Amino acid sequence: MVAEWIVGLATAGGAELVGARETATWEAVRASFARLLAQGEESQVGREIERFDAEAASLARVDDALRPQLGKAVEFTWQVRLVALLEDHPEAASELCTLLLAARGPETVRSEPLPFAP
């Protein structure tokens, strides 16, 4: 069974990735998450960025009526990947929390607490 803190943190991460795609911070957010998912494998960073860009492009192309539904599917896909990462590398939780705090900005940190590892 997956620990509750992993699910909470992965859920926040997936939501952040999908939400950031139409913002000025998209390139920085996707690069940070790509490095996290690559876990030190520099050759994987580019592949992760390509995946993020492909998902963002899919969301941009889909009909407006279907975008929320596809957005939820994409968000879930990244949540699953983040769950797998955190199960295999629980030490990555602190880096993911740092990424989320940086992506959200200081004004949301106080009003939207992030899940964290015990």
PDB file of C-alpha atoms in Angstrom:
ATOM      1  CA  MET A   1       0.000   0.000   0.000  1.00  0.00           C
ATOM      2  CA  VAL A   2       1.245   3.451  -0.897  1.00  0.00           C
ATOM      3  CA  ALA A   3       1.888   5.771   2.038  1.00  0.00           C
ATOM      4  CA  GLU A   4      -0.600   8.611   2.360  1.00  0.00           C
ATOM      5  CA  TRP A   5       2.129  11.267   2.301  1.00  0.00           C
ATOM      6  CA  ILE A   6       3.392   9.917  -1.039  1.00  0.00           C
ATOM      7  CA  VAL A   7      -0.062  10.126  -2.597  1.00  0.00           C
ATOM      8  CA  GLY A   8      -0.565  13.650  -1.261  1.00  0.00           C
ATOM      9  CA  LEU A   9       2.777  14.891  -2.493  1.00  0.00           C
ATOM     10  CA  ALA A  10       2.408  13.211  -5.898  1.00  0.00           C
ATOM     11  CA  THR A  11      -1.093  14.673  -6.256  1.00  0.00           C
ATOM     12  CA  ALA A  12       0.243  18.158  -5.590  1.00  0.00           C
ATOM     13  CA  GLY A  13       3.055  17.587  -8.068  1.00  0.00           C
ATOM     14  CA  GLY A  14       0.781  16.379 -10.847  1.00  0.00           C
ATOM     15  CA  ALA A  15      -1.576  19.299 -10.335  1.00  0.00           C
ATOM     16  CA  GLU A  16       1.324  21.756 -10.388  1.00  0.00           C
ATOM     17  CA  LEU A  17       2.662  20.369 -13.656  1.00  0.00           C
ATOM     18  CA  VAL A  18      -0.689  20.605 -15.422  1.00  0.00           C
ATOM     19  CA  GLY A  19      -1.453  24.013 -13.931  1.00  0.00           C
ATOM     20  CA  ALA A  20       1.923  25.483 -14.891  1.00  0.00           C
ATOM     21  CA  ARG A  21       1.663  24.658 -18.588  1.00  0.00           C
ATOM     22  CA  GLU A  22      -0.038  27.939 -19.489  1.00  0.00           C
ATOM     23  CA  THR A  23       2.048  30.172 -17.251  1.00  0.00           C
ATOM     24  CA  ALA A  24       5.228  32.155 -17.685  1.00  0.00           C
ATOM     25  CA  THR A  25       6.985  29.694 -15.361  1.00  0.00           C
ATOM     26  CA  TRP A  26       6.289  26.598 -17.515  1.00  0.00           C
ATOM     27  CA  GLU A  27       9.836  26.193 -18.831  1.00  0.00           C
ATOM     28  CA  ALA A  28      11.381  26.457 -15.378  1.00  0.00           C
ATOM     29  CA  VAL A  29       8.783  24.178 -13.765  1.00  0.00           C
ATOM     30  CA  ARG A  30       9.087  21.482 -16.419  1.00  0.00           C
ATOM     31  CA  ALA A  31      12.889  21.594 -16.302  1.00  0.00           C
ATOM     32  CA  SER A  32      12.893  21.233 -12.509  1.00  0.00           C
ATOM     33  CA  PHE A  33      10.447  18.325 -12.570  1.00  0.00           C
ATOM     34  CA  ALA A  34      12.397  16.699 -15.416  1.00  0.00           C
ATOM     35  CA  ARG A  35      15.601  16.798 -13.365  1.00  0.00           C
ATOM     36  CA  LEU A  36      13.733  15.356 -10.384  1.00  0.00           C
ATOM     37  CA  LEU A  37      12.243  12.494 -12.396  1.00  0.00           C
ATOM     38  CA  ALA A  38      15.571  11.781 -14.110  1.00  0.00           C
ATOM     39  CA  GLN A  39      17.235  11.274 -10.700  1.00  0.00           C
ATOM     40  CA  GLY A  40      20.716  12.255 -11.818  1.00  0.00           C
ATOM     41  CA  GLU A  41      20.518  10.597 -15.245  1.00  0.00           C
ATOM     42  CA  GLU A  42      21.378  13.608 -17.401  1.00  0.00           C
ATOM     43  CA  SER A  43      20.461  11.714 -20.557  1.00  0.00           C
ATOM     44  CA  GLN A  44      16.912  11.321 -19.209  1.00  0.00           C
ATOM     45  CA  VAL A  45      16.298  15.022 -18.537  1.00  0.00           C
ATOM     46  CA  GLY A  46      15.724  15.799 -22.209  1.00  0.00           C
ATOM     47  CA  ARG A  47      13.334  12.866 -22.561  1.00  0.00           C
ATOM     48  CA  GLU A  48      11.317  14.050 -19.569  1.00  0.00           C
ATOM     49  CA  ILE A  49      11.121  17.569 -21.010  1.00  0.00           C
ATOM     50  CA  GLU A  50       9.935  16.113 -24.325  1.00  0.00           C
ATOM     51  CA  ARG A  51       7.197  14.211 -22.475  1.00  0.00           C
ATOM     52  CA  PHE A  52       6.062  17.336 -20.655  1.00  0.00           C
ATOM     53  CA  ASP A  53       6.029  19.316 -23.887  1.00  0.00           C
ATOM     54  CA  ALA A  54       4.071  16.589 -25.709  1.00  0.00           C
ATOM     55  CA  GLU A  55       1.445  16.540 -22.952  1.00  0.00           C
ATOM     56  CA  ALA A  56       1.196  20.337 -22.955  1.00  0.00           C
ATOM     57  CA  ALA A  57       0.828  20.339 -26.745  1.00  0.00           C
ATOM     58  CA  SER A  58      -1.927  17.721 -26.528  1.00  0.00           C
ATOM     59  CA  LEU A  59      -3.796  19.846 -24.038  1.00  0.00           C
ATOM     60  CA  ALA A  60      -3.414  22.926 -26.212  1.00  0.00           C
ATOM     61  CA  ARG A  61      -4.760  21.148 -29.308  1.00  0.00           C
ATOM     62  CA  VAL A  62      -7.802  19.495 -27.772  1.00  0.00           C
ATOM     63  CA  ASP A  63     -11.245  21.032 -28.080  1.00  0.00           C
ATOM     64  CA  ASP A  64     -12.073  23.428 -25.233  1.00  0.00           C
ATOM     65  CA  ALA A  65     -14.945  21.217 -24.086  1.00  0.00           C
ATOM     66  CA  LEU A  66     -12.617  18.222 -23.673  1.00  0.00           C
ATOM     67  CA  ARG A  67      -9.654  20.080 -22.164  1.00  0.00           C
ATOM     68  CA  PRO A  68     -10.686  19.663 -18.498  1.00  0.00           C
ATOM     69  CA  GLN A  69     -11.170  15.922 -18.942  1.00  0.00           C
ATOM     70  CA  LEU A  70      -7.845  15.466 -20.749  1.00  0.00           C
ATOM     71  CA  GLY A  71      -6.176  17.724 -18.184  1.00  0.00           C
ATOM     72  CA  LYS A  72      -7.307  15.388 -15.400  1.00  0.00           C
ATOM     73  CA  ALA A  73      -5.962  12.379 -17.316  1.00  0.00           C
ATOM     74  CA  VAL A  74      -2.595  14.065 -17.863  1.00  0.00           C
ATOM     75  CA  GLU A  75      -2.492  15.137 -14.216  1.00  0.00           C
ATOM     76  CA  PHE A  76      -3.164  11.553 -13.134  1.00  0.00           C
ATOM     77  CA  THR A  77      -0.396  10.258 -15.414  1.00  0.00           C
ATOM     78  CA  TRP A  78       2.147  12.533 -13.739  1.00  0.00           C
ATOM     79  CA  GLN A  79       0.812  11.700 -10.296  1.00  0.00           C
ATOM     80  CA  VAL A  80       1.418   8.014 -10.982  1.00  0.00           C
ATOM     81  CA  ARG A  81       4.966   8.733 -12.162  1.00  0.00           C
ATOM     82  CA  LEU A  82       5.647  10.798  -9.058  1.00  0.00           C
ATOM     83  CA  VAL A  83       4.237   8.068  -6.793  1.00  0.00           C
ATOM     84  CA  ALA A  84       6.618   5.574  -8.411  1.00  0.00           C
ATOM     85  CA  LEU A  85       9.524   7.984  -7.982  1.00  0.00           C
ATOM     86  CA  LEU A  86       8.764   8.584  -4.309  1.00  0.00           C
ATOM     87  CA  GLU A  87       8.287   4.898  -3.584  1.00  0.00           C
ATOM     88  CA  ASP A  88      11.667   4.105  -5.152  1.00  0.00           C
ATOM     89  CA  HIS A  89      13.418   7.247  -3.881  1.00  0.00           C
ATOM     90  CA  PRO A  90      11.701   8.579  -0.731  1.00  0.00           C
ATOM     91  CA  GLU A  91      14.603  10.981  -0.291  1.00  0.00           C
ATOM     92  CA  ALA A  92      13.266  12.833  -3.369  1.00  0.00           C
ATOM     93  CA  ALA A  93      10.317  14.068  -1.283  1.00  0.00           C
ATOM     94  CA  SER A  94      12.225  17.044   0.076  1.00  0.00           C
ATOM     95  CA  GLU A  95      13.266  18.087  -3.438  1.00  0.00           C
ATOM     96  CA  LEU A  96       9.674  17.748  -4.683  1.00  0.00           C
ATOM     97  CA  CYS A  97       8.433  19.874  -1.768  1.00  0.00           C
ATOM     98  CA  THR A  98      11.051  22.493  -2.610  1.00  0.00           C
ATOM     99  CA  LEU A  99       9.967  22.485  -6.274  1.00  0.00           C
ATOM    100  CA  LEU A 100       6.332  22.898  -5.305  1.00  0.00           C
ATOM    101  CA  LEU A 101       7.082  25.749  -2.955  1.00  0.00           C
ATOM    102  CA  ALA A 102       9.155  27.505  -5.608  1.00  0.00           C
ATOM    103  CA  ALA A 103       6.485  26.968  -8.278  1.00  0.00           C
ATOM    104  CA  ARG A 104       3.636  28.182  -6.095  1.00  0.00           C
ATOM    105  CA  GLY A 105       5.404  31.236  -4.791  1.00  0.00           C
ATOM    106  CA  PRO A 106       5.478  32.564  -1.256  1.00  0.00           C
ATOM    107  CA  GLU A 107       1.956  34.007  -1.367  1.00  0.00           C
ATOM    108  CA  THR A 108       0.326  30.543  -1.598  1.00  0.00           C
ATOM    109  CA  VAL A 109       2.571  28.738   0.840  1.00  0.00           C
ATOM    110  CA  ARG A 110       0.756  30.092   3.857  1.00  0.00           C
ATOM    111  CA  SER A 111      -2.731  29.405   2.525  1.00  0.00           C
ATOM    112  CA  GLU A 112      -2.148  26.003   0.876  1.00  0.00           C
ATOM    113  CA  PRO A 113       0.001  23.718   2.998  1.00  0.00           C
ATOM    114  CA  LEU A 114       1.876  20.998   1.151  1.00  0.00           C
ATOM    115  CA  PRO A 115       1.858  17.365   2.204  1.00  0.00           C
ATOM    116  CA  PHE A 116       5.188  16.216   3.545  1.00  0.00           C
ATOM    117  CA  ALA A 117       6.965  13.060   4.555  1.00  0.00           C
ATOM    118  CA  PRO A 118       6.940  12.238   8.260  1.00  0.00           C
TER     119      PRO A 118
END
